[in-house]
Coordinates of C-alpha atoms in Angstrom, one line a residue:
X1 CA 18.2 -8.6 3.5
X2 CA 15.6 -9.6 5.9
X3 CA 13.6 -12.5 5.4
X4 CA 10.3 -10.3 5.2
X5 CA 12.1 -8.1 2.5
X6 CA 13.0 -11.4 0.5
X7 CA 9.4 -13.1 0.4
X8 CA 7.9 -9.4 -0.6
X9 CA 10.8 -9.2 -3.3
X10 CA 9.8 -12.6 -4.6
X11 CA 6.5 -11.6 -4.9
X12 CA 7.3 -8.3 -6.6
X13 CA 9.3 -10.0 -8.8
X14 CA 6.7 -12.1 -10.5
X15 CA 4.4 -9.1 -10.2
X16 CA 6.8 -6.4 -12.1
X17 CA 7.8 -9.4 -15.1
X18 CA 4.0 -10.1 -15.7
X19 CA 3.4 -6.1 -16.0
X20 CA 6.4 -5.7 -18.3
X21 CA 5.2 -8.4 -20.5
X22 CA 1.8 -6.9 -20.7
X23 CA 2.9 -3.5 -21.7
X24 CA 5.7 -4.6 -23.9
X25 CA 8.7 -3.3 -22.0
X26 CA 11.8 -5.0 -21.2
X27 CA 12.1 -7.6 -18.2
X28 CA 13.0 -5.9 -14.9
X29 CA 15.9 -7.0 -12.6
X30 CA 15.6 -8.8 -9.4
X31 CA 16.9 -5.7 -7.8
X32 CA 13.8 -3.3 -9.2
X33 CA 11.8 -5.8 -6.9
X34 CA 14.3 -5.9 -3.9
X35 CA 14.6 -2.0 -3.9
X36 CA 10.7 -1.7 -4.1
X37 CA 10.4 -4.3 -1.3
X38 CA 12.9 -2.7 1.0
X39 CA 10.7 0.6 0.9
X40 CA 7.7 -1.3 1.3
X41 CA 8.9 -2.9 4.6
X42 CA 10.3 0.2 5.9
X43 CA 7.2 2.3 4.9
X44 CA 9.4 4.5 3.1
X45 CA 8.6 6.6 -0.2
X46 CA 10.2 5.3 -3.4
X47 CA 10.9 7.9 -5.8
X48 CA 12.2 6.7 -9.3
X49 CA 12.2 7.1 -13.2
X50 CA 12.4 3.2 -13.5
X51 CA 9.9 2.7 -16.2
X52 CA 9.1 -0.9 -14.3
X53 CA 7.9 0.9 -11.2
X54 CA 5.8 3.5 -13.3
X55 CA 2.0 3.6 -12.1
X56 CA 2.2 1.6 -8.9
X57 CA 0.4 3.4 -6.2
X58 CA 3.5 2.9 -3.4
X59 CA 6.0 4.7 -5.9
X60 CA 6.4 8.3 -7.0
X61 CA 7.3 8.1 -10.7
X62 CA 9.5 11.2 -12.0
X63 CA 10.4 10.0 -15.5
X64 CA 9.4 11.6 -18.7
X65 CA 6.3 11.4 -20.5

């Protein structure tokens, strides 16, 4: 993992945990933040059904509901 991804993942981990608490879902894993950070650094699309990433403008969410 690059330093850039690690630093971005640390930021995102805090954001994802705060959001999860606000909307009443379980805590995300650090891996959620690492995957999202990697996609962001690579300027790649992230397609997921992970509820922790739902609603983010940088994610294509394919989950139900």
